[in-house]
Amino acid sequence: MVKKFKFGRVLETEAVTGKPEWMEMSAKQVPYFQLEENQELVFHYQMDKETMIYGLGEQIRGIDKRGWLYESNCSDDPQHQEGKHSLYGAHNFFMISGKDTFGVFLDTPERVTFDFGYSDKNEITVKAPEDLDFYLIEAESMEKIVTEFREMIGQSYIAPKWALGYGQSRWSYFNADEVREVVKEHRENHIPLDSVYLDIDYMERYKDFTVDGKTFPEFEKFTEEMRKQKIHLVPIIDAGVKIEEGYEVYEEGVRNGYFCKDQEGKDFVAGVWPGRVHFPDMLCPQVRDWFGKKYKFLTDMGIEGFWNDMNEPAIFYSEEGLKEAIQFVNEVSKENIGLQEFFELKEKINGLANNPKDYSSFYHQYQGETVVHDKVHNLYGYYMTRAAAEALEQMEPDKRFLLFSRSSYIGMHRYGGIWTGDNMSWWSHLLLNIKMMPSLNMCGFLYTGADTGGFSGDTTEDLLLRWLEFSIFTPLLRNHAALATRNQEAYRFTDQKTFAKIIGMRYVLLPYIYSEYVKAALENKMYFRPLSFVYGEDRRAKKIEDQLLVGESLMIAPVYEQNAQGRYVYLPERMMMVKYKSREEYTTELLEKGDHYIEIALEEFAIFIRKNHLLVLSTGAECVEELEENKLAVLGYVESSAEYVLYQDDGFSKDYWKKDHYITITAEKETDGSFTVKQNRSLEIVKTECLS
Ligand code: GLC
């Protein structure tokens, strides 16, 4: 049951599309909350000791969000640590599990703060602007609330199957030969690979929808050459359009008034990677249509996927801010700089980037009104990605493109995925990645993953390996590293064979991963679930945040500490552990409910098959196209009988609902202790291995 409470006149976000049966209620009575109304809306809720809080999507800290102050304010912050309050996305959905069970979605493009027991450890205080659509979702479990919410916000984006293969990225591969080298090294070392990402340097002076003819000559031919090697090139598109005379996108934008305006009505100028840029007014449908169609420049040359970046939008400096800072420097430089001036100077320079003052000094045309940016800040990345998605859909309605964004708001999950933005080559960011995934799924973001290995800072061989041992389960699996960091491609390290095997396991597990991912999108379910959603009655399981359920059949327990040779794993019930080094090198064992110290060497990872559940495995491949999907092995823990519904399709069409995409595989334990595995379609089951 969904109840909608309307406060004031909120700017439409189009986050909610579904037609659930909700009741529009008088705004004065919001169940569970005490409401204060003055300049803003303040919602108070008293927690009991047991209350847990889930949700908020892309945020720092744990799965249980209790005990910190969060803010929805899309922010560019690579070095985020636990003291931060917001990251790249703004996902205003949370759920309460305790004396009450309900979910809340605060639909507003403005900033919301979530004081979840920060000021008072027993109280939730949510502050929102006075214009707000407040949705209350009541159902008997967290999973049911998620499904109701997701029905309300519409079906999640589904990526093409090749985009679930392994992607290699770097800022930057500076020319076509560097890309060729990356591909060659992967192929020669038998490290699977499906895509190579092109960061900003493929462009001519960082101009969107251009290709540098010197470093990437004959780009169309190059794309084709890569496709012959079964590699997809995935170029980046940045939000800011470079100010440069003669540059068509810039000139068209100026001519048609497509850019955000400053206070005086001139095109707002910000500094980002290309230098001085204008921001297309992505909130305006006409501008979206124009910007989206520009992607055709690249699709015409064979490109089938994009990542949209810097779309919070990130601002390194504004023209005004820079002027002020320079003026300040000139003033203080006339005197002897004392400590006070020094700190002021430092603050002025550091404060140039992503300065709140800048966000309140440019304007959009939104639904017939002129709106200052900070009122709609959280929508910018969402609408940029929507621009691309809608144009791609128009160009090729029946084909799936890869599309993901850095910044997002709920609603964007229908148009593309997200990566979790810039992170660091830190073990703590691997753990953050693990904890963030279920929260993102709650908010509809299923095609997601982090910069594996870490973006900024230097990675180490063991960090990359351990990270991969987790990331092979995330739908978006991409190794990405920043400029001036250590080379981070898998083949750069000592033990290339292990990398080949671990990444290879992604392809072995892919039939299951893809099936669970697509079903989660189609059925508005979660792909990654916290243990508490399934084993909530178990007080131990309820609090575990470093083990996750992946789809229906699996639990994972990644290793996220340097030099660890294993870890404690808690089993909420008897499970079948499978420790994999590669498809051929693995061990299986049934483990009882309870605590176990499991040795997990650097070269291996452990998965746990749930009771009466099955796992399907391919024979492996070095790219998605080469997977033989009708030859599968079945692994299961079958006490009596188990059934698995496998989803399979061609990987690029959008005919998801066809009946013949679903194959039912069953395993029965016979009286003599043997197992009979059956399936209702023409699959070749090459091997069965069940324990009971
Ligand atoms: C931003 C992106 C990062 C990219 C870099 C250069 O920091 O988040 O992924 O590599 O810009 O384009």
XYZ file of C-alpha atoms and ligand atoms in Angstrom:
704
model
C 0.000 0.000 0.000
C 1.388 3.354 -1.045
C 0.209 6.635 0.384
C 1.167 9.890 -1.212
C 1.321 13.149 0.697
C 1.684 16.323 -1.253
C 3.317 19.373 0.261
C 3.306 22.607 -1.682
C 4.048 22.422 -5.366
C 7.058 20.296 -6.022
C 8.977 20.483 -9.265
C 8.182 17.269 -11.083
C 11.116 14.846 -11.203
C 9.421 12.095 -13.180
C 10.916 9.597 -10.791
C 7.530 8.002 -10.288
C 5.936 6.484 -13.357
C 4.097 3.434 -12.164
C 0.453 3.170 -11.587
C 0.336 1.621 -8.162
C -2.829 2.202 -6.305
C -1.900 4.938 -3.966
C -4.029 7.063 -1.843
C -3.531 10.776 -1.926
C -3.680 11.891 1.646
C -3.975 15.127 3.467
C -0.484 16.399 4.074
C -1.186 17.170 7.726
C -1.228 13.566 8.841
C 1.762 11.504 7.949
C 1.636 8.244 9.861
C 4.635 7.333 12.053
C 6.129 10.831 11.870
C 5.749 13.978 13.838
C 5.800 16.861 11.470
C 7.080 20.383 11.898
C 6.277 22.819 9.163
C 7.926 26.197 8.906
C 10.393 27.205 6.182
C 11.088 23.573 5.549
C 9.491 20.269 6.421
C 10.924 18.389 9.357
C 9.844 14.809 9.984
C 10.616 13.201 13.335
C 10.477 9.504 14.084
C 11.327 7.778 17.349
C 13.363 4.632 16.947
C 13.536 1.771 19.381
C 16.707 -0.153 20.108
C 16.060 -2.664 17.367
C 15.285 -0.224 14.571
C 17.387 -0.614 11.471
C 17.366 1.733 8.504
C 17.952 0.604 4.949
C 18.259 2.430 1.664
C 19.711 5.723 0.418
C 21.409 3.985 -2.520
C 24.786 5.479 -3.236
C 26.002 6.561 0.161
C 28.902 6.044 2.498
C 28.916 3.726 5.535
C 26.988 0.518 6.022
C 23.899 -1.302 4.885
C 22.173 -0.260 8.115
C 22.230 3.497 7.795
C 21.491 4.188 11.451
C 23.890 6.495 13.276
C 24.949 9.087 10.746
C 23.885 12.221 8.939
C 23.315 11.793 5.228
C 22.487 14.332 2.599
C 21.148 13.955 -0.895
C 23.306 16.324 -2.832
C 25.082 14.870 -5.860
C 28.745 15.622 -5.231
C 32.027 14.917 -6.915
C 34.288 13.602 -4.181
C 36.861 10.953 -5.069
C 38.483 10.817 -1.644
C 35.316 10.134 0.259
C 35.687 8.649 3.682
C 33.163 7.986 6.394
C 32.984 11.609 7.486
C 31.248 12.626 4.253
C 27.535 13.084 3.843
C 26.847 12.624 0.143
C 28.296 10.989 -2.929
C 27.601 11.157 -6.650
C 23.937 10.167 -6.552
C 20.855 11.339 -4.659
C 18.567 8.477 -3.738
C 15.926 9.564 -1.249
C 14.415 6.182 -0.472
C 14.762 4.540 2.924
C 13.069 1.816 4.918
C 12.492 1.301 8.600
C 12.668 -2.138 10.143
C 11.918 -2.319 13.858
C 8.747 -1.723 15.820
C 7.319 -0.460 12.522
C 7.932 -1.628 8.990
C 7.625 0.883 6.195
C 9.451 2.708 3.430
C 9.636 6.377 2.503
C 10.456 8.098 -0.747
C 10.941 11.856 -0.661
C 10.555 13.055 -4.179
C 12.166 16.439 -4.605
C 15.053 17.595 -6.768
C 16.319 19.689 -3.861
C 18.601 18.753 -1.034
C 17.232 16.526 1.734
C 19.044 15.693 4.969
C 18.608 12.428 6.766
C 19.649 12.587 10.374
C 19.442 8.922 11.225
C 20.256 8.976 14.912
C 23.139 11.388 14.510
C 21.920 14.284 16.683
C 19.916 12.031 18.972
C 20.727 8.366 18.764
C 17.090 7.373 19.068
C 15.603 9.782 16.624
C 15.285 10.149 12.909
C 14.975 13.720 11.674
C 14.479 14.213 7.980
C 14.576 17.747 6.647
C 13.153 18.496 3.233
C 12.109 21.612 1.354
C 8.538 22.765 1.754
C 7.630 21.553 -1.735
C 7.671 17.800 -1.572
C 5.943 14.622 -2.662
C 6.184 12.225 0.245
C 5.411 8.565 -0.417
C 4.840 6.102 2.369
C 5.076 2.454 1.414
C 3.732 -0.177 3.751
C 4.172 -3.904 3.305
C 5.085 -6.763 5.581
C 8.741 -7.144 4.681
C 11.672 -5.125 3.403
C 11.667 -7.085 0.157
C 7.980 -6.418 -0.437
C 8.456 -2.717 0.244
C 11.313 -2.653 -2.261
C 9.168 -4.343 -4.885
C 6.264 -1.958 -4.311
C 8.597 0.989 -4.521
C 10.260 -0.295 -7.643
C 6.892 -0.886 -9.303
C 6.190 2.733 -8.596
C 9.394 4.038 -10.165
C 9.377 1.771 -13.205
C 11.481 -1.031 -14.593
C 15.232 -0.809 -14.235
C 17.459 -0.437 -17.260
C 18.747 -3.690 -18.735
C 22.205 -3.673 -20.270
C 23.194 -5.717 -23.306
C 24.755 -9.018 -22.354
C 28.208 -8.091 -23.668
C 28.229 -5.301 -21.076
C 28.268 -7.946 -18.360
C 31.643 -9.044 -19.646
C 34.894 -7.670 -18.298
C 35.763 -4.079 -19.200
C 39.163 -2.453 -19.034
C 39.424 1.275 -18.598
C 42.053 3.872 -17.893
C 42.304 7.599 -17.915
C 43.497 7.407 -20.573
C 44.452 5.167 -23.393
C 45.900 8.008 -25.399
C 45.823 6.482 -28.844
C 44.556 3.559 -30.859
C 47.821 1.665 -30.478
C 47.568 1.756 -26.712
C 44.106 0.245 -26.983
C 45.399 -2.402 -29.394
C 48.106 -3.250 -26.898
C 45.605 -3.651 -24.057
C 43.512 -5.996 -26.169
C 46.525 -7.967 -27.357
C 47.836 -8.446 -23.829
C 44.484 -9.675 -22.598
C 44.044 -12.066 -25.484
C 47.602 -13.388 -25.290
C 47.343 -13.956 -21.564
C 43.863 -15.448 -21.940
C 42.414 -12.843 -19.651
C 38.828 -12.476 -20.856
C 37.799 -9.075 -22.137
C 34.678 -7.602 -23.745
C 35.218 -3.883 -23.708
C 37.790 -1.136 -23.574
C 36.748 2.261 -22.289
C 37.876 5.462 -23.892
C 38.381 8.278 -21.438
C 38.451 11.982 -22.356
C 41.627 11.825 -24.427
C 39.992 10.135 -27.410
C 38.305 13.462 -28.078
C 39.734 16.456 -29.797
C 40.542 18.868 -26.962
C 37.893 17.213 -24.782
C 35.073 18.266 -27.068
C 32.037 15.984 -26.806
C 31.114 14.178 -30.018
C 34.510 14.570 -31.627
C 37.333 12.086 -32.100
C 40.941 13.162 -32.240
C 41.929 12.310 -35.791
C 45.634 12.206 -34.974
C 45.544 9.770 -32.100
C 42.520 7.766 -33.238
C 42.648 8.022 -37.033
C 39.859 6.411 -39.049
C 37.843 5.783 -35.934
C 35.106 3.882 -37.692
C 37.616 1.393 -39.070
C 39.202 1.129 -35.662
C 35.855 0.344 -34.050
C 35.354 -2.344 -36.658
C 38.835 -3.734 -36.109
C 38.022 -4.001 -32.407
C 34.650 -5.613 -33.090
C 36.437 -8.258 -35.145
C 38.353 -9.047 -31.996
C 35.049 -9.071 -30.132
C 35.842 -5.888 -28.258
C 33.397 -3.033 -27.713
C 34.818 0.442 -27.370
C 32.972 2.540 -24.814
C 33.651 6.282 -25.060
C 33.025 8.786 -22.288
C 30.737 11.807 -22.766
C 31.127 14.756 -20.407
C 28.382 17.139 -19.360
C 30.172 20.392 -20.216
C 30.433 21.563 -23.823
C 33.743 23.238 -24.618
C 33.623 26.895 -25.540
C 35.482 27.012 -28.801
C 34.709 28.954 -31.887
C 33.981 26.790 -34.873
C 32.989 23.817 -32.705
C 29.590 22.863 -33.997
C 28.040 21.603 -30.759
C 29.081 24.773 -28.968
C 27.893 27.067 -31.741
C 24.547 25.329 -32.171
C 24.003 25.411 -28.438
C 24.698 29.121 -28.237
C 22.617 29.909 -31.293
C 19.586 28.054 -29.995
C 19.885 29.157 -26.390
C 20.432 25.578 -25.208
C 22.884 26.316 -22.395
C 22.185 27.150 -18.760
C 22.175 30.887 -18.145
C 23.808 33.012 -15.481
C 22.120 35.766 -13.467
C 22.434 38.187 -16.353
C 20.989 35.800 -18.884
C 24.343 35.013 -20.487
C 25.488 31.445 -21.015
C 26.950 30.283 -17.707
C 30.660 29.531 -17.838
C 32.323 26.846 -15.732
C 35.733 25.234 -15.839
C 35.889 21.457 -16.258
C 38.261 19.123 -18.210
C 37.940 20.984 -21.547
C 38.665 24.301 -19.845
C 35.801 26.777 -20.152
C 32.482 25.077 -20.869
C 28.765 25.695 -20.987
C 26.290 23.241 -19.523
C 23.472 22.122 -21.829
C 20.172 22.663 -20.050
C 19.420 18.949 -19.752
C 16.188 19.672 -17.919
C 14.641 21.122 -21.028
C 13.163 18.429 -23.347
C 14.189 20.274 -26.496
C 17.798 20.454 -25.317
C 17.751 16.804 -24.328
C 16.510 15.918 -27.760
C 19.315 17.930 -29.347
C 22.068 16.639 -27.056
C 20.844 13.042 -27.242
C 20.901 13.023 -31.012
C 24.570 13.980 -30.939
C 25.427 10.468 -29.734
C 24.645 9.406 -33.283
C 28.010 10.765 -34.317
C 29.524 7.840 -32.442
C 26.873 5.181 -33.001
C 27.274 5.790 -36.730
C 30.867 4.726 -36.291
C 29.900 1.472 -34.619
C 29.825 2.515 -30.953
C 27.280 0.649 -28.828
C 27.924 1.973 -25.350
C 28.671 5.170 -23.423
C 29.517 6.421 -19.954
C 28.254 9.865 -19.019
C 30.527 11.777 -16.716
C 30.995 14.989 -14.695
C 27.255 15.352 -14.620
C 26.556 16.391 -11.021
C 27.599 18.677 -12.777
C 31.110 18.920 -11.386
C 32.550 22.423 -11.522
C 36.289 22.933 -10.999
C 35.735 26.682 -10.966
C 33.292 29.226 -12.255
C 34.466 32.256 -14.116
C 33.212 34.470 -11.280
C 34.777 32.350 -8.550
C 38.102 32.296 -10.317
C 38.053 36.046 -10.758
C 37.414 36.513 -7.053
C 40.168 34.119 -6.066
C 42.678 35.817 -8.340
C 41.689 39.198 -6.976
C 42.219 37.917 -3.462
C 45.660 36.579 -4.385
C 46.591 39.924 -5.892
C 45.456 41.745 -2.794
C 47.237 39.594 -0.257
C 50.382 39.350 -2.331
C 50.895 43.065 -1.817
C 51.475 42.417 1.863
C 53.487 39.946 3.807
C 51.287 36.860 3.912
C 50.604 35.949 7.528
C 49.109 32.716 8.814
C 45.570 34.066 8.649
C 45.961 35.129 5.006
C 47.661 31.878 4.184
C 44.709 29.829 5.425
C 42.258 32.150 3.724
C 44.190 31.809 0.511
C 44.223 28.046 0.802
C 40.507 27.994 1.458
C 39.779 30.287 -1.465
C 41.642 28.024 -3.853
C 40.285 24.758 -2.426
C 36.813 26.223 -2.315
C 36.772 26.924 -6.028
C 35.600 23.437 -6.961
C 31.945 22.482 -6.555
C 31.215 25.682 -4.681
C 27.602 26.011 -3.481
C 27.632 29.654 -4.558
C 28.174 28.591 -8.159
C 25.299 26.146 -8.021
C 23.035 28.996 -7.046
C 24.157 31.224 -9.865
C 22.930 29.503 -12.983
C 19.499 28.736 -14.302
C 17.420 26.184 -16.161
C 14.239 26.326 -18.126
C 12.141 23.699 -16.440
C 8.493 23.088 -17.213
C 7.945 26.619 -18.391
C 9.723 28.246 -15.473
C 13.169 29.682 -14.923
C 14.630 27.661 -12.072
C 17.872 28.258 -10.233
C 20.177 25.270 -10.475
C 20.438 24.360 -6.818
C 16.683 23.777 -6.739
C 17.045 21.013 -9.304
C 20.674 20.073 -8.766
C 20.054 16.377 -8.183
C 18.341 15.946 -11.545
C 21.136 17.027 -13.847
C 22.978 13.716 -14.337
C 19.675 11.860 -14.478
C 18.419 14.070 -17.306
C 21.699 13.953 -19.179
C 21.517 10.162 -19.214
C 17.868 10.280 -20.102
C 18.760 12.481 -23.084
C 21.100 9.791 -24.362
C 18.750 6.898 -23.612
C 15.762 8.475 -25.312
C 17.755 9.344 -28.406
C 19.288 5.877 -28.625
C 15.849 4.363 -28.246
C 14.570 6.497 -31.107
C 17.530 5.576 -33.274
C 17.312 1.855 -32.641
C 14.177 0.983 -30.707
C 14.855 -2.736 -30.506
C 18.464 -2.662 -29.489
C 19.978 -2.386 -26.048
C 22.873 0.025 -25.654
C 25.285 0.162 -22.770
C 24.746 3.391 -20.900
C 25.755 4.420 -17.438
C 26.243 7.611 -15.571
C 28.203 9.011 -12.676
C 25.496 11.200 -11.173
C 21.939 10.008 -10.709
C 18.584 10.454 -9.053
C 15.896 7.815 -8.661
C 14.151 7.647 -12.027
C 17.430 7.508 -13.887
C 17.547 3.781 -13.135
C 15.092 3.347 -16.031
C 17.506 4.862 -18.533
C 20.904 3.543 -17.560
C 23.129 2.162 -14.888
C 25.653 3.939 -12.711
C 29.164 3.341 -11.628
C 29.831 4.414 -8.089
C 32.020 7.329 -9.148
C 35.623 8.002 -8.291
C 37.005 5.927 -5.485
C 40.463 5.158 -4.146
C 42.692 2.093 -4.317
C 41.885 1.428 -0.695
C 40.740 -1.734 1.029
C 38.114 0.344 2.808
C 36.636 1.280 -0.564
C 36.358 -2.377 -1.494
C 34.329 -2.904 1.669
C 32.262 0.193 0.904
C 31.576 -1.220 -2.540
C 30.310 -4.480 -1.016
C 28.010 -2.674 1.390
C 26.688 -0.209 -1.154
C 25.422 -2.727 -3.685
C 22.223 -3.858 -1.923
C 21.302 -0.258 -1.101
C 21.632 0.658 -4.763
C 19.456 -2.271 -5.743
C 16.746 -1.093 -3.334
C 16.632 2.164 -5.295
C 16.408 0.480 -8.697
C 20.072 0.646 -9.719
C 20.919 -2.887 -10.740
C 23.453 -2.333 -13.490
C 26.139 -0.991 -11.245
C 29.642 -1.583 -9.944
C 32.685 0.306 -8.717
C 35.995 1.195 -10.317
C 37.528 -2.179 -9.568
C 41.060 -1.916 -8.213
C 40.339 1.668 -7.209
C 40.469 4.806 -9.341
C 42.818 7.240 -7.594
C 45.948 6.132 -5.826
C 48.109 3.141 -6.609
C 46.579 -0.264 -6.403
C 48.407 -3.429 -5.425
C 48.189 -6.844 -7.001
C 46.410 -8.314 -4.003
C 43.897 -5.449 -3.775
C 43.000 -5.802 -7.431
C 42.629 -9.556 -7.092
C 40.504 -9.430 -3.973
C 38.421 -6.658 -5.530
C 37.899 -8.720 -8.673
C 36.885 -11.677 -6.542
C 33.991 -9.503 -5.429
C 33.367 -7.527 -8.627
C 32.918 -10.643 -10.734
C 29.484 -10.657 -9.102
C 28.561 -7.039 -9.897
C 26.665 -6.586 -13.182
C 29.014 -3.763 -14.184
C 32.533 -5.194 -13.996
C 35.131 -2.615 -14.928
C 38.735 -2.034 -13.958
C 39.374 1.713 -14.112
C 42.280 3.844 -12.920
C 43.137 7.526 -12.874
C 45.791 9.451 -14.680
C 49.253 9.212 -13.148
C 48.450 6.133 -11.115
C 50.205 2.813 -11.440
C 49.201 0.693 -14.421
C 46.315 -1.422 -13.302
C 45.483 -3.795 -16.143
C 45.421 -7.391 -14.947
C 48.351 -8.395 -17.171
C 50.656 -5.821 -15.566
C 51.066 -7.917 -12.439
C 53.157 -10.945 -11.551
C 50.506 -13.586 -11.447
C 48.674 -13.112 -14.725
C 47.399 -16.683 -14.715
C 45.460 -16.097 -11.531
C 43.871 -12.973 -12.987
C 42.909 -14.961 -16.075
C 41.283 -17.598 -13.895
C 39.422 -15.227 -11.590
C 38.112 -13.036 -14.408
C 37.435 -16.256 -16.274
C 35.124 -17.285 -13.432
C 32.913 -14.309 -14.248
C 32.225 -15.979 -17.578
C 31.695 -19.365 -15.966
C 29.152 -17.798 -13.604
C 27.632 -15.544 -16.261
C 24.572 -17.651 -17.143
C 23.539 -17.405 -13.496
C 24.580 -13.768 -13.039
C 22.831 -12.619 -16.196
C 19.721 -14.614 -15.411
C 19.471 -13.252 -11.869
C 20.219 -9.711 -13.014
C 17.581 -9.625 -15.752
C 14.970 -11.329 -13.596
C 15.624 -8.798 -10.830
C 15.003 -5.983 -13.306
C 11.870 -7.553 -14.777
C 10.364 -8.525 -11.445
C 11.386 -5.397 -9.514
C 13.553 -7.430 -7.185
C 17.022 -7.095 -5.793
C 20.024 -8.863 -7.238
C 22.172 -8.231 -4.141
C 20.337 -8.653 -0.860
C 21.506 -8.222 2.713
C 21.289 -11.441 4.726
C 18.735 -9.811 6.992
C 16.179 -9.689 4.179
C 16.063 -13.460 4.045
C 17.281 -14.560 7.465
C 15.897 -11.640 9.455
C 14.756 -13.856 12.325
C 18.348 -14.815 12.976
C 19.876 -12.099 15.168
C 23.376 -12.813 13.917
C 22.474 -12.830 10.237
C 20.519 -9.629 10.662
C 23.621 -7.649 11.494
C 25.988 -9.077 8.914
C 27.044 -6.562 6.284
C 30.109 -8.167 4.715
C 28.351 -11.164 3.273
C 25.650 -10.769 0.634
C 23.090 -12.858 -1.138
C 23.557 -12.802 -4.886
C 20.364 -13.773 -6.648
C 18.279 -16.679 -5.409
C 20.867 -19.372 -4.915
C 24.080 -17.844 -3.632
C 25.688 -16.191 -0.675
C 29.123 -14.619 -1.017
C 31.655 -13.676 1.646
C 34.392 -11.632 -0.011
C 37.805 -11.100 1.551
C 38.470 -7.377 1.900
C 41.505 -7.163 4.148
C 45.096 -7.076 3.035
C 47.178 -10.167 3.797
C 44.169 -12.074 5.079
C 44.338 -15.746 4.240
C 40.738 -16.311 5.017
C 37.907 -14.923 7.059
C 35.098 -15.746 9.411
C 31.870 -16.539 7.665
C 28.539 -16.930 9.377
C 26.137 -19.404 7.836
C 22.506 -18.706 8.715
C 21.695 -22.262 7.661
C 23.474 -25.319 6.315
C 25.029 -24.443 2.972
C 27.281 -25.913 0.327
C 30.566 -24.092 0.119
C 32.385 -24.042 -3.188
C 35.885 -22.626 -3.240
C 37.001 -21.686 -6.711
C 40.431 -21.114 -8.150
C 39.089 -21.746 -11.633
C 36.341 -23.711 -13.293
C 38.412 -26.874 -13.011
C 40.057 -26.210 -9.668
C 37.512 -26.121 -6.902
C 36.422 -27.903 -3.780
C 32.939 -28.453 -2.406
C 31.887 -29.043 1.158
C 28.696 -28.930 3.177
C 28.962 -26.650 6.167
C 26.650 -26.459 9.138
C 24.806 -23.365 10.292
C 27.040 -21.180 12.467
C 30.472 -19.590 12.468
C 33.310 -20.913 10.402
C 36.790 -19.701 9.824
C 37.335 -20.332 6.131
C 40.751 -20.293 4.577
C 40.514 -18.375 1.322
C 43.864 -17.975 -0.384
C 44.509 -14.908 -2.512
C 43.999 -16.992 -5.643
C 40.523 -18.172 -4.725
C 37.090 -17.092 -3.589
C 34.283 -18.865 -1.819
C 30.595 -19.043 -2.648
C 27.851 -20.696 -0.651
C 24.900 -22.414 -2.308
C 21.709 -22.199 -0.290
C 19.737 -25.271 0.675
C 17.642 -26.696 -2.149
C 19.089 -24.282 -4.626
C 20.965 -24.719 -7.874
C 23.691 -22.873 -9.674
C 24.265 -23.037 -13.419
C 27.713 -22.652 -14.904
C 29.027 -22.266 -18.405
C 32.130 -23.867 -19.772
C 33.772 -20.422 -19.797
C 34.956 -18.141 -22.581
C 37.194 -15.173 -23.229
C 34.309 -12.924 -24.216
C 30.537 -13.037 -23.906
C 30.007 -13.757 -27.597
C 31.899 -17.000 -27.282
C 29.939 -18.382 -24.369
C 28.171 -21.596 -25.216
C 25.012 -20.931 -23.339
C 23.281 -24.144 -24.148
C 26.005 -26.224 -22.550
C 25.717 -25.849 -18.842
C 26.881 -27.538 -15.693
C 24.574 -27.701 -12.697
C 25.824 -27.486 -9.164
C 23.458 -27.751 -6.253
C 22.781 -28.396 -2.638
C 19.718 -30.584 -2.786
C 18.270 -32.084 0.364
C 15.050 -33.077 -1.336
C 14.418 -31.155 -4.543
C 15.424 -27.877 -6.083
C 14.258 -25.813 -8.988
C 16.003 -23.028 -10.834
C 14.385 -20.764 -13.426
C 17.085 -19.758 -15.851
C 16.567 -16.668 -17.962
C 18.347 -16.612 -21.327
C 17.933 -14.351 -24.335
C 19.969 -13.106 -27.267
C 21.516 -10.393 -25.093
C 20.611 -7.381 -27.189
C 16.887 -7.395 -28.105
C 14.272 -5.960 -25.807
C 11.747 -8.807 -26.039
C 12.344 -9.734 -22.422
C 8.951 -11.188 -21.692
C 8.996 -13.994 -24.268
C 8.103 -17.304 -22.657
C 10.916 -19.225 -24.246
C 13.494 -17.133 -22.440
C 12.709 -19.093 -19.319
C 14.052 -22.581 -18.741
C 13.144 -24.535 -15.651
C 15.819 -26.840 -14.296
C 14.910 -29.242 -11.525
C 16.967 -31.586 -9.396
C 15.443 -34.413 -7.360
C 17.151 -36.534 -4.803
C 16.295 -40.179 -5.423
C 15.866 -42.819 -2.722
C 19.218 -44.388 -3.601
C 20.923 -41.031 -2.940
C 21.497 -40.173 -6.597
C 20.158 -37.026 -8.238
C 18.026 -36.620 -11.331
C 18.324 -33.328 -13.120
C 15.706 -32.349 -15.682
C 14.956 -29.314 -17.730
C 12.094 -28.295 -19.931
C 14.146 -27.139 -22.914
C 16.942 -28.318 -25.104
C 19.902 -27.532 -22.944
C 22.873 -29.774 -22.824
C 23.706 -30.379 -19.203
C 27.351 -31.286 -19.386
C 27.828 -32.046 -15.726
C 25.794 -32.277 -12.561
C 27.175 -32.155 -9.101
C 24.841 -32.084 -6.155
C 25.462 -32.561 -2.469
C 22.965 -33.277 0.210
C 36.215 11.817 -13.670
C 35.607 10.437 -13.807
C 36.679 9.425 -14.081
C 37.438 9.841 -15.343
C 37.980 11.248 -15.199
C 38.594 11.772 -16.491
O 37.017 11.892 -12.552
O 34.870 10.087 -12.670
O 36.146 8.147 -14.219
O 38.478 8.948 -15.565
O 36.951 12.140 -14.828
O 37.657 11.805 -17.504
